[in-house]
Amino acid sequence: MAELVTLERDGAIGIVTLRRPEKFNALDVPMLRALEAALDEAELAEDVRAVLIRGEGKGFCAGGDVEAWGRLSAADFQVQWVRYGHRVFDRLARLRQPTIAVLSGHALGGGLELAAACDFRVAEPQVKLGFPETSIGVVPGWSGTQRAVRRFGVQIVRRMAIGGEIFLATEALTHGVVDRLVETGKAFEEARAWGEKIAERGPLATEAAKLMIGIAEGEENAAATEALASGFMALTADLKAGVSAFKAKQKPAFSRS
């Protein structure tokens, strides 16, 4: 059986690929699990400094597979689908490396929510973006009314989620929904080049900047604050003195250095 999501490494770039092209990479629970595993692997790869997210075939991601969630009970829909999907998308949004969504195909519903969880979006002009969920009697469930509002602005999300507007990437660029617009067939090339430039920057400074921006926008808070403070403390002589004294069962002699 072919892998549903893969992680490849190209130098300092990690490339996560959704591989369900016959369904335009629509997400079901096995795909979400595979995506979560790929993100965990990328997080632990010390030599990976930027991560690209792309879809195989003609679509980036058509969102949640209706056949997968349509048969769930209300309780299972809430827990197994919405809450679990949130967990996976939060995992992407909080990945330590900067992330770039490669939009060479449409990103609709959950697909746009997936792209919104990335730090940047590179799109080709033919790509369509929107939140069409209310047309089938459901609402965006993987942060389309939360993270997307924080990152794109309330009115543009209102137009997509309530007004039903679908935007081509050319117009989405003017609204800040995508960051760069490139010629058809060039999205991956552009995203890879951008990722390489990011990878040349100081990795620890880049990760710290991403955490601080996450705190400012409400993406991260307690965990990010504690991670920044703990990372600082890990570099101090006081920590080394404290650990050494603990092992020796002695009173530590701190130097505030």
Coordinates of N, CA and C in Angstrom, one line a residue:
M1 N 0.8 -1.2 0.0 CA 0.0 0.0 0.0 C 0.9 1.2 0.0
A2 N 0.6 2.2 -0.9 CA 1.4 3.4 -1.0 C 1.2 4.3 0.3
E3 N 2.3 5.0 0.6 CA 2.2 5.9 1.8 C 1.3 7.0 1.5
L4 N 0.5 7.4 2.4 CA -0.5 8.5 2.2 C 0.2 9.9 2.4
V5 N 1.2 9.9 3.2 CA 2.0 11.2 3.4 C 3.4 10.8 3.5
T6 N 4.3 11.5 2.8 CA 5.7 11.2 2.9 C 6.5 12.4 3.3
L7 N 7.7 12.2 3.9 CA 8.6 13.2 4.2 C 9.9 12.9 3.5
E8 N 10.3 13.8 2.6 CA 11.6 13.6 1.9 C 12.5 14.8 2.4
R9 N 13.8 14.5 2.3 CA 14.8 15.6 2.7 C 15.6 15.9 1.5
D10 N 15.7 17.2 1.3 CA 16.6 17.8 0.2 C 17.5 18.8 0.8
G11 N 18.6 18.4 1.3 CA 19.5 19.3 2.0 C 18.8 19.7 3.3
A12 N 18.7 21.0 3.5 CA 18.1 21.5 4.7 C 16.6 21.7 4.6
I13 N 16.0 21.2 3.5 CA 14.6 21.3 3.2 C 13.9 20.0 3.4
G14 N 12.8 20.0 4.2 CA 12.0 18.9 4.4 C 10.7 19.1 3.5
I15 N 10.4 18.0 2.8 CA 9.2 18.1 1.8 C 8.2 17.1 2.2
V16 N 7.1 17.6 2.7 CA 5.9 16.8 3.1 C 4.9 16.7 2.0
T17 N 4.6 15.5 1.5 CA 3.7 15.4 0.3 C 2.5 14.6 0.7
L18 N 1.3 15.2 0.4 CA 0.1 14.4 0.6 C -0.1 13.6 -0.7
R19 N -0.3 12.3 -0.5 CA -0.3 11.4 -1.7 C -1.6 10.6 -1.8
R20 N -2.6 11.4 -2.1 CA -3.9 10.7 -2.4 C -4.5 11.5 -3.6
P21 N -3.8 11.5 -4.7 CA -4.2 12.3 -5.9 C -5.6 12.0 -6.5
E22 N -6.0 10.7 -6.4 CA -7.3 10.3 -6.9 C -8.4 10.9 -6.2
K23 N -8.2 11.4 -5.0 CA -9.2 12.2 -4.2 C -8.8 13.6 -4.0
F24 N -7.9 14.1 -4.9 CA -7.4 15.5 -4.8 C -6.9 15.7 -3.4
N25 N -6.3 14.7 -2.8 CA -5.6 14.7 -1.5 C -6.6 15.1 -0.4
A26 N -7.9 14.7 -0.5 CA -8.8 14.9 0.6 C -8.4 14.1 1.8
L27 N -8.6 14.7 2.9 CA -8.1 14.1 4.2 C -9.1 13.2 4.9
D28 N -8.6 12.1 5.3 CA -9.4 11.2 6.1 C -8.5 10.9 7.4
V29 N -9.0 10.1 8.3 CA -8.3 9.9 9.5 C -6.9 9.2 9.3
P30 N -6.8 8.2 8.4 CA -5.5 7.7 8.1 C -4.5 8.7 7.6
M31 N -5.0 9.6 6.7 CA -4.1 10.6 6.2 C -3.7 11.6 7.3
L32 N -4.6 12.0 8.2 CA -4.3 12.8 9.3 C -3.2 12.2 10.2
R33 N -3.4 10.9 10.4 CA -2.4 10.2 11.2 C -1.0 10.2 10.6
A34 N -1.0 10.0 9.2 CA 0.2 10.0 8.5 C 0.9 11.4 8.5
L35 N 0.1 12.4 8.3 CA 0.6 13.8 8.4 C 1.2 14.1 9.7
E36 N 0.5 13.7 10.8 CA 1.0 13.9 12.1 C 2.4 13.3 12.3
A37 N 2.5 12.0 11.8 CA 3.8 11.3 11.9 C 4.9 11.9 11.1
A38 N 4.6 12.4 9.9 CA 5.6 13.1 9.1 C 6.0 14.4 9.8
L39 N 5.1 15.1 10.4 CA 5.5 16.4 11.1 C 6.3 16.1 12.3
D40 N 6.0 15.0 13.0 CA 6.9 14.6 14.2 C 8.3 14.3 13.7
E41 N 8.4 13.6 12.6 CA 9.7 13.2 12.1 C 10.5 14.5 11.6
A42 N 9.8 15.4 11.0 CA 10.4 16.7 10.6 C 10.9 17.4 11.8
E43 N 10.1 17.5 12.8 CA 10.5 18.2 14.0 C 11.8 17.7 14.6
L44 N 12.0 16.4 14.6 CA 13.2 15.8 15.2 C 14.4 15.8 14.3
A45 N 14.2 16.2 13.1 CA 15.4 16.2 12.1 C 16.1 17.5 12.3
E46 N 17.3 17.4 13.0 CA 18.0 18.7 13.3 C 18.5 19.4 12.1
D47 N 18.8 18.7 11.0 CA 19.3 19.3 9.8 C 18.3 19.9 8.9
V48 N 17.0 19.7 9.3 CA 15.9 20.3 8.5 C 15.5 21.7 9.0
R49 N 15.7 22.7 8.2 CA 15.5 24.1 8.7 C 14.3 24.8 8.1
A50 N 13.6 24.2 7.1 CA 12.4 24.7 6.6 C 11.6 23.5 6.0
V51 N 10.3 23.6 6.0 CA 9.5 22.5 5.6 C 8.4 22.9 4.6
L52 N 8.4 22.2 3.5 CA 7.4 22.5 2.4 C 6.2 21.5 2.5
I53 N 5.0 22.0 2.4 CA 3.8 21.1 2.4 C 3.2 21.2 1.0
R54 N 3.1 20.0 0.3 CA 2.5 20.1 -1.1 C 1.6 18.9 -1.3
G55 N 0.8 18.9 -2.3 CA -0.1 17.8 -2.7 C 0.3 17.2 -4.0
E56 N 0.2 15.9 -4.1 CA 0.5 15.2 -5.3 C -0.6 15.3 -6.3
G57 N -0.3 15.5 -7.6 CA -1.4 15.5 -8.6 C -1.9 16.9 -8.8
K58 N -3.2 17.0 -9.1 CA -3.7 18.3 -9.5 C -4.2 19.2 -8.4
G59 N -4.4 18.6 -7.2 CA -4.9 19.4 -6.1 C -3.9 19.5 -5.0
F60 N -3.9 20.6 -4.3 CA -3.1 20.7 -3.0 C -3.9 19.9 -2.0
C61 N -5.1 20.3 -1.7 CA -5.9 19.5 -0.8 C -7.4 19.9 -0.9
A62 N -8.3 19.0 -1.1 CA -9.7 19.3 -1.3 C -10.4 19.4 0.0
G63 N -9.7 19.3 1.1 CA -10.3 19.4 2.4 C -10.6 18.0 3.0
G64 N -11.5 18.0 4.0 CA -11.9 16.8 4.6 C -12.8 15.9 3.6
D65 N -12.5 14.6 3.6 CA -13.2 13.7 2.8 C -14.6 13.5 3.3
V66 N -15.6 14.0 2.5 CA -17.0 13.9 3.0 C -17.4 12.5 3.3
E67 N -16.9 11.5 2.5 CA -17.3 10.1 2.7 C -16.8 9.6 4.0
A68 N -15.6 10.2 4.4 CA -15.0 9.8 5.7 C -15.8 10.3 6.9
W69 N -16.2 11.6 6.9 CA -16.8 12.1 8.1 C -18.3 12.1 8.0
G70 N -18.9 11.9 6.8 CA -20.3 11.9 6.7 C -21.1 10.8 7.3
R71 N -20.4 9.7 7.6 CA -21.0 8.5 8.2 C -20.8 8.5 9.7
L72 N -20.1 9.5 10.3 CA -19.8 9.5 11.7 C -21.0 9.9 12.5
S73 N -21.1 9.4 13.7 CA -22.2 10.0 14.6 C -21.7 11.4 15.1
A74 N -22.7 12.1 15.7 CA -22.4 13.5 16.1 C -21.2 13.5 17.1
A75 N -21.2 12.5 18.0 CA -20.2 12.4 19.0 C -18.8 12.1 18.4
D76 N -18.8 11.2 17.5 CA -17.5 10.8 16.8 C -17.1 11.9 15.9
F77 N -18.0 12.6 15.3 CA -17.6 13.7 14.4 C -16.9 14.8 15.2
Q78 N -17.4 15.0 16.4 CA -16.8 16.1 17.3 C -15.4 15.7 17.7
V79 N -15.3 14.4 18.2 CA -14.0 14.0 18.8 C -13.0 13.4 17.8
Q80 N -13.5 12.4 17.0 CA -12.6 11.7 16.1 C -12.2 12.6 14.9
W81 N -13.1 13.5 14.5 CA -12.8 14.3 13.3 C -12.4 15.7 13.6
V82 N -13.2 16.5 14.3 CA -12.9 17.9 14.5 C -11.7 18.1 15.4
R83 N -11.8 17.5 16.6 CA -10.8 17.7 17.6 C -9.5 17.1 17.2
Y84 N -9.5 15.9 16.5 CA -8.3 15.3 16.1 C -7.6 16.1 14.9
G85 N -8.5 16.5 14.0 CA -8.0 17.4 12.9 C -7.3 18.6 13.5
H86 N -7.9 19.2 14.5 CA -7.4 20.4 15.1 C -6.0 20.1 15.7
R87 N -5.9 19.0 16.3 CA -4.6 18.6 16.9 C -3.5 18.5 15.9
V88 N -3.8 17.9 14.7 CA -2.8 17.7 13.7 C -2.5 19.1 13.1
F89 N -3.5 19.9 12.8 CA -3.2 21.2 12.2 C -2.4 22.1 13.2
D90 N -2.8 22.0 14.5 CA -2.0 22.8 15.5 C -0.5 22.3 15.5
R91 N -0.4 21.0 15.3 CA 1.0 20.5 15.2 C 1.8 21.1 14.1
L92 N 1.1 21.3 13.0 CA 1.8 21.9 11.8 C 2.1 23.4 12.1
A93 N 1.1 24.1 12.7 CA 1.2 25.5 13.0 C 2.4 25.8 14.0
R94 N 2.6 24.8 14.8 CA 3.6 25.0 15.9 C 4.9 24.3 15.6
L95 N 5.1 23.8 14.4 CA 6.3 23.1 14.1 C 7.5 24.1 14.3
R96 N 8.6 23.7 14.8 CA 9.7 24.6 15.1 C 10.2 25.2 13.8
Q97 N 10.2 24.5 12.7 CA 10.7 25.1 11.5 C 9.7 25.9 10.8
P98 N 10.1 27.0 10.0 CA 9.2 27.7 9.2 C 8.6 26.8 8.1
T99 N 7.4 27.0 7.8 CA 6.7 26.1 6.8 C 6.1 26.9 5.6
I100 N 6.1 26.3 4.5 CA 5.6 26.9 3.3 C 4.6 26.0 2.6
A101 N 3.4 26.4 2.3 CA 2.4 25.6 1.6 C 2.7 25.9 0.1
V102 N 2.8 24.8 -0.7 CA 3.0 24.9 -2.1 C 1.7 24.7 -2.8
L103 N 1.1 25.8 -3.3 CA -0.3 25.7 -3.8 C -0.2 25.7 -5.3
S104 N 0.0 24.5 -5.9 CA -0.1 24.3 -7.3 C -1.4 23.8 -7.7
G105 N -2.3 23.5 -6.7 CA -3.7 23.0 -7.0 C -4.6 23.7 -6.0
H106 N -5.9 23.5 -6.1 CA -6.9 24.1 -5.3 C -6.7 23.8 -3.8
A107 N -7.0 24.8 -3.0 CA -7.0 24.6 -1.5 C -8.4 25.1 -1.0
L108 N -9.3 24.1 -0.7 CA -10.6 24.5 -0.4 C -11.0 23.8 1.0
G109 N -11.8 24.5 1.8 CA -12.2 23.9 3.0 C -11.0 23.6 3.9
G110 N -11.0 22.3 4.3 CA -9.8 21.9 5.1 C -8.5 22.1 4.5
G111 N -8.5 22.1 3.1 CA -7.3 22.3 2.4 C -6.7 23.7 2.6
L112 N -7.6 24.7 2.7 CA -7.2 26.1 3.0 C -6.8 26.2 4.4
E113 N -7.5 25.5 5.3 CA -7.1 25.5 6.7 C -5.7 24.9 6.9
L114 N -5.4 23.9 6.1 CA -4.1 23.3 6.1 C -3.0 24.3 5.7
A115 N -3.3 25.0 4.6 CA -2.4 26.0 4.1 C -2.3 27.2 5.1
A116 N -3.4 27.5 5.7 CA -3.4 28.6 6.7 C -2.5 28.3 7.9
A117 N -2.3 27.0 8.2 CA -1.5 26.6 9.3 C 0.0 26.7 9.0
C118 N 0.3 26.9 7.8 CA 1.7 27.1 7.4 C 2.1 28.6 7.6
D119 N 3.3 28.9 7.7 CA 3.8 30.3 7.8 C 3.6 31.1 6.6
F120 N 3.8 30.4 5.4 CA 3.8 31.1 4.1 C 3.0 30.3 3.1
R121 N 2.5 31.0 2.1 CA 1.8 30.3 1.0 C 2.3 30.8 -0.3
V122 N 2.7 29.9 -1.2 CA 3.1 30.2 -2.6 C 2.1 29.6 -3.5
A123 N 1.5 30.4 -4.4 CA 0.4 29.9 -5.2 C 0.6 30.2 -6.7
E124 N 0.0 29.3 -7.5 CA -0.1 29.6 -8.9 C -1.4 30.2 -9.3
P125 N -1.5 31.0 -10.4 CA -2.7 31.8 -10.6 C -4.0 31.0 -10.8
Q126 N -3.9 29.8 -11.2 CA -5.2 29.0 -11.5 C -5.8 28.4 -10.2
V127 N -5.1 28.6 -9.1 CA -5.5 27.9 -7.8 C -6.7 28.7 -7.3
K128 N -7.7 27.9 -6.8 CA -8.9 28.4 -6.1 C -8.8 28.2 -4.6
L129 N -9.2 29.2 -3.8 CA -9.1 29.1 -2.4 C -10.5 29.6 -1.8
G130 N -10.9 28.9 -0.8 CA -12.2 29.2 -0.2 C -12.6 28.3 0.9
F131 N -13.7 28.7 1.6 CA -14.3 27.8 2.6 C -15.8 27.5 2.2
P132 N -16.0 26.5 1.4 CA -17.4 26.2 0.9 C -18.2 25.4 1.8
E133 N -17.8 25.2 3.1 CA -18.5 24.2 3.9 C -20.0 24.4 4.1
T134 N -20.4 25.7 4.3 CA -21.8 26.0 4.6 C -22.7 25.6 3.4
S135 N -22.1 25.4 2.2 CA -23.0 25.0 1.1 C -23.5 23.5 1.3
I136 N -22.9 22.8 2.2 CA -23.3 21.4 2.4 C -23.8 21.3 3.9
G137 N -24.0 22.4 4.5 CA -24.6 22.4 5.9 C -23.7 22.1 7.0
V138 N -22.4 22.4 6.8 CA -21.4 22.2 7.9 C -20.6 23.5 8.0
V139 N -19.8 23.6 9.0 CA -18.9 24.8 9.1 C -17.5 24.5 9.1
P140 N -16.6 25.4 8.8 CA -15.2 25.1 8.9 C -14.8 24.6 10.3
G141 N -14.2 23.4 10.4 CA -13.9 22.8 11.7 C -12.5 22.7 12.1
W142 N -11.6 23.0 11.3 CA -10.2 22.8 11.6 C -9.4 24.2 11.7
S143 N -10.1 25.2 12.2 CA -9.6 26.5 12.5 C -9.8 27.5 11.4
G144 N -10.7 27.2 10.5 CA -11.1 28.1 9.4 C -11.8 29.4 9.9
T145 N -12.4 29.4 11.1 CA -13.0 30.6 11.6 C -12.1 31.2 12.8
Q146 N -11.0 30.5 13.1 CA -10.2 31.0 14.2 C -8.8 31.4 13.7
R147 N -7.9 30.4 13.3 CA -6.6 30.7 12.8 C -6.7 31.6 11.6
A148 N -7.6 31.2 10.7 CA -7.7 31.9 9.4 C -8.0 33.4 9.6
V149 N -8.9 33.6 10.6 CA -9.2 35.0 10.9 C -8.0 35.8 11.4
R150 N -7.3 35.1 12.3 CA -6.1 35.8 12.9 C -5.1 36.1 11.8
R151 N -4.9 35.2 10.8 CA -3.9 35.3 9.8 C -4.3 36.1 8.6
F152 N -5.6 36.0 8.2 CA -6.0 36.7 7.0 C -6.9 37.9 7.2
G153 N -7.5 38.0 8.4 CA -8.4 39.1 8.7 C -9.9 38.6 8.6
V154 N -10.7 39.2 9.4 CA -12.1 38.7 9.6 C -12.9 38.9 8.4
Q155 N -12.8 40.0 7.7 CA -13.7 40.2 6.6 C -13.5 39.3 5.4
I156 N -12.3 39.0 5.1 CA -12.0 38.1 4.0 C -12.5 36.7 4.3
V157 N -12.4 36.3 5.6 CA -12.9 34.9 6.0 C -14.4 35.0 6.0
R158 N -15.0 36.1 6.4 CA -16.4 36.2 6.4 C -17.0 36.0 5.0
R159 N -16.3 36.6 4.0 CA -16.7 36.5 2.6 C -16.6 35.1 2.1
M160 N -15.6 34.4 2.6 CA -15.5 33.0 2.1 C -16.4 32.0 2.8
A161 N -16.4 32.1 4.2 CA -17.2 31.1 5.0 C -18.7 31.4 5.0
I162 N -19.1 32.7 5.0 CA -20.5 33.0 5.0 C -21.0 33.4 3.6
G163 N -20.3 34.2 2.9 CA -20.7 34.7 1.6 C -20.4 33.7 0.5
G164 N -19.7 32.6 0.8 CA -19.4 31.6 -0.2 C -18.5 32.0 -1.3
E165 N -17.7 33.0 -1.2 CA -16.9 33.4 -2.3 C -15.6 32.5 -2.4
I166 N -15.3 32.2 -3.6 CA -14.1 31.4 -3.9 C -13.2 32.3 -4.7
F167 N -12.0 32.4 -4.2 CA -11.0 33.4 -4.8 C -10.0 32.6 -5.6
L168 N -9.6 33.2 -6.8 CA -8.4 32.8 -7.5 C -7.2 33.3 -6.8
A169 N -6.1 32.7 -6.9 CA -4.9 33.1 -6.2 C -4.5 34.5 -6.5
T170 N -4.8 35.0 -7.7 CA -4.5 36.4 -8.1 C -5.2 37.3 -7.2
E171 N -6.4 37.1 -6.9 CA -7.2 38.0 -6.0 C -6.8 37.7 -4.5
A172 N -6.6 36.4 -4.2 CA -6.2 36.1 -2.8 C -4.9 36.8 -2.4
L173 N -4.0 37.0 -3.4 CA -2.8 37.7 -3.1 C -3.0 39.1 -2.6
T174 N -4.0 39.8 -3.2 CA -4.3 41.2 -2.8 C -4.9 41.2 -1.4
H175 N -5.5 40.1 -0.9 CA -6.1 40.0 0.4 C -5.1 39.4 1.5
G176 N -3.9 39.1 1.1 CA -3.0 38.5 2.0 C -3.2 37.0 2.3
V177 N -4.1 36.4 1.6 CA -4.3 34.9 1.8 C -3.2 34.1 1.3
V178 N -2.6 34.6 0.2 CA -1.3 34.0 -0.3 C -0.2 35.0 -0.2
D179 N 1.0 34.6 -0.1 CA 2.2 35.5 0.0 C 2.9 35.8 -1.3
R180 N 3.0 34.8 -2.1 CA 3.6 35.0 -3.4 C 2.8 34.3 -4.5
L181 N 2.8 34.9 -5.6 CA 2.1 34.4 -6.8 C 3.2 34.1 -7.9
V182 N 3.2 32.9 -8.4 CA 4.2 32.6 -9.5 C 3.5 32.0 -10.7
E183 N 4.2 31.8 -11.7 CA 3.7 31.2 -13.0 C 3.2 29.8 -12.7
T184 N 2.3 29.3 -13.5 CA 1.8 27.9 -13.4 C 3.0 27.0 -13.6
G185 N 3.1 26.0 -12.7 CA 4.1 25.0 -12.7 C 5.4 25.5 -11.9
K186 N 5.4 26.6 -11.3 CA 6.6 27.2 -10.7 C 6.5 27.2 -9.2
A187 N 5.4 26.8 -8.6 CA 5.2 27.0 -7.2 C 6.2 26.2 -6.3
F188 N 6.4 25.0 -6.7 CA 7.4 24.2 -5.9 C 8.8 24.8 -6.0
E189 N 9.2 25.2 -7.2 CA 10.5 25.7 -7.4 C 10.7 27.0 -6.6
E190 N 9.6 27.9 -6.6 CA 9.7 29.1 -5.8 C 9.7 28.8 -4.3
A191 N 8.9 27.9 -3.9 CA 8.8 27.6 -2.4 C 10.2 27.0 -2.0
R192 N 10.8 26.1 -2.8 CA 12.0 25.5 -2.4 C 13.1 26.6 -2.3
A193 N 13.2 27.5 -3.3 CA 14.2 28.6 -3.2 C 14.0 29.4 -2.0
W194 N 12.7 29.7 -1.7 CA 12.4 30.5 -0.5 C 12.9 29.7 0.8
G195 N 12.6 28.4 0.8 CA 13.0 27.6 1.9 C 14.5 27.6 2.1
E196 N 15.2 27.6 1.0 CA 16.7 27.6 1.1 C 17.2 28.9 1.7
K197 N 16.6 30.0 1.3 CA 17.0 31.3 1.9 C 16.7 31.3 3.4
I198 N 15.6 30.8 3.8 CA 15.3 30.7 5.2 C 16.3 29.8 5.9
A199 N 16.7 28.7 5.3 CA 17.6 27.8 5.9 C 19.0 28.4 6.1
E200 N 19.3 29.4 5.4 CA 20.6 30.1 5.5 C 20.7 31.0 6.8
R201 N 19.5 31.3 7.3 CA 19.5 32.2 8.5 C 19.8 31.4 9.7
G202 N 20.1 32.2 10.8 CA 20.4 31.5 12.1 C 19.2 30.7 12.5
P203 N 19.4 29.3 12.6 CA 18.3 28.5 13.0 C 17.6 28.7 14.3
L204 N 18.4 29.0 15.4 CA 17.9 29.2 16.7 C 17.1 30.6 16.7
A205 N 17.7 31.6 16.1 CA 17.1 32.9 16.0 C 15.8 32.8 15.2
T206 N 15.8 32.0 14.2 CA 14.5 31.8 13.3 C 13.4 31.2 14.2
E207 N 13.8 30.1 14.9 CA 12.9 29.4 15.7 C 12.3 30.3 16.8
A208 N 13.2 31.1 17.4 CA 12.8 32.0 18.5 C 11.8 33.1 17.9
A209 N 12.1 33.6 16.7 CA 11.3 34.6 16.1 C 9.9 34.0 15.8
K210 N 9.9 32.8 15.3 CA 8.6 32.1 15.0 C 7.8 32.0 16.3
L211 N 8.4 31.6 17.4 CA 7.7 31.4 18.7 C 7.2 32.8 19.1
M212 N 8.0 33.8 19.0 CA 7.5 35.1 19.5 C 6.4 35.7 18.7
I213 N 6.4 35.5 17.4 CA 5.3 35.9 16.5 C 4.1 35.1 16.9
G214 N 4.2 33.8 17.1 CA 3.1 33.0 17.5 C 2.5 33.4 18.8
I215 N 3.3 33.9 19.8 CA 2.7 34.5 21.0 C 1.9 35.7 20.7
A216 N 2.5 36.6 19.8 CA 1.8 37.9 19.5 C 0.5 37.7 18.8
E217 N 0.4 36.7 17.9 CA -0.9 36.5 17.2 C -1.8 35.5 17.9
G218 N -1.4 35.0 19.1 CA -2.3 34.1 19.8 C -2.3 32.7 19.4
E219 N -1.3 32.3 18.5 CA -1.2 30.9 18.1 C -0.5 30.1 19.2
E220 N 0.4 30.8 19.9 CA 1.1 30.1 21.0 C 1.0 31.0 22.2
N221 N 1.2 30.5 23.4 CA 1.2 31.3 24.6 C 2.0 30.7 25.7
A222 N 1.4 29.9 26.6 CA 2.1 29.4 27.7 C 3.3 28.5 27.3
A223 N 3.0 27.6 26.4 CA 4.1 26.6 26.1 C 5.3 27.4 25.4
A224 N 4.9 28.3 24.5 CA 6.0 29.0 23.8 C 6.8 29.9 24.8
T225 N 6.1 30.6 25.7 CA 6.8 31.4 26.7 C 7.8 30.6 27.5
E226 N 7.3 29.4 28.0 CA 8.1 28.6 28.8 C 9.3 28.0 28.0
A227 N 9.0 27.7 26.7 CA 10.1 27.1 25.9 C 11.2 28.1 25.7
L228 N 10.8 29.4 25.4 CA 11.8 30.4 25.2 C 12.7 30.6 26.5
A229 N 12.0 30.7 27.7 CA 12.7 30.9 28.9 C 13.5 29.7 29.3
S230 N 13.0 28.5 29.0 CA 13.8 27.3 29.3 C 15.0 27.2 28.5
G231 N 14.9 27.5 27.2 CA 16.0 27.5 26.3 C 17.1 28.5 26.7
F232 N 16.7 29.6 27.2 CA 17.7 30.6 27.7 C 18.4 30.0 28.9
M233 N 17.6 29.4 29.8 CA 18.2 28.9 31.1 C 19.2 27.8 30.8
A234 N 18.9 27.0 29.7 CA 19.7 25.8 29.4 C 21.1 26.3 29.0
L235 N 21.3 27.5 28.7 CA 22.6 28.0 28.2 C 23.4 28.6 29.4
T236 N 22.8 28.7 30.6 CA 23.5 29.4 31.7 C 24.4 28.5 32.5
A237 N 25.4 29.1 33.2 CA 26.2 28.4 34.1 C 25.5 28.0 35.3
D238 N 24.4 28.8 35.7 CA 23.6 28.5 36.9 C 23.0 27.1 36.7
L239 N 22.4 26.8 35.5 CA 21.8 25.5 35.3 C 22.8 24.4 35.5
K240 N 24.0 24.6 34.9 CA 25.0 23.5 35.0 C 25.4 23.3 36.5
A241 N 25.5 24.5 37.2 CA 25.9 24.3 38.6 C 24.8 23.6 39.4
G242 N 23.6 23.9 39.1 CA 22.4 23.3 39.8 C 22.4 21.8 39.5
V243 N 22.5 21.4 38.3 CA 22.5 20.0 37.9 C 23.6 19.2 38.6
S244 N 24.8 19.8 38.5 CA 26.0 19.2 39.1 C 25.8 19.0 40.6
A245 N 25.3 20.1 41.3 CA 25.1 20.0 42.7 C 24.0 18.9 43.1
F246 N 23.0 18.8 42.2 CA 21.9 17.8 42.5 C 22.5 16.4 42.4
K247 N 23.4 16.2 41.4 CA 24.0 14.9 41.2 C 24.9 14.5 42.4
A248 N 25.6 15.6 42.9 CA 26.6 15.4 43.9 C 25.9 15.4 45.3
K249 N 24.6 15.7 45.3 CA 23.8 15.9 46.6 C 24.5 17.0 47.4
Q250 N 24.8 18.1 46.8 CA 25.4 19.2 47.5 C 24.5 20.5 47.2
K251 N 24.8 21.5 48.0 CA 24.1 22.8 47.8 C 24.8 23.5 46.6
P252 N 24.0 24.0 45.6 CA 24.6 24.6 44.4 C 25.2 26.0 44.8
A253 N 26.2 26.4 44.1 CA 26.8 27.7 44.2 C 26.5 28.5 42.9
F254 N 25.4 29.2 42.9 CA 25.0 29.9 41.7 C 25.9 31.2 41.5
S255 N 26.1 31.5 40.3 CA 27.0 32.7 39.9 C 26.2 33.8 39.1
R256 N 25.0 33.5 38.8 CA 24.2 34.4 38.0 C 24.9 34.7 36.6
S257 N 25.3 33.6 36.0 CA 26.0 33.7 34.7 C 25.6 32.6 33.8

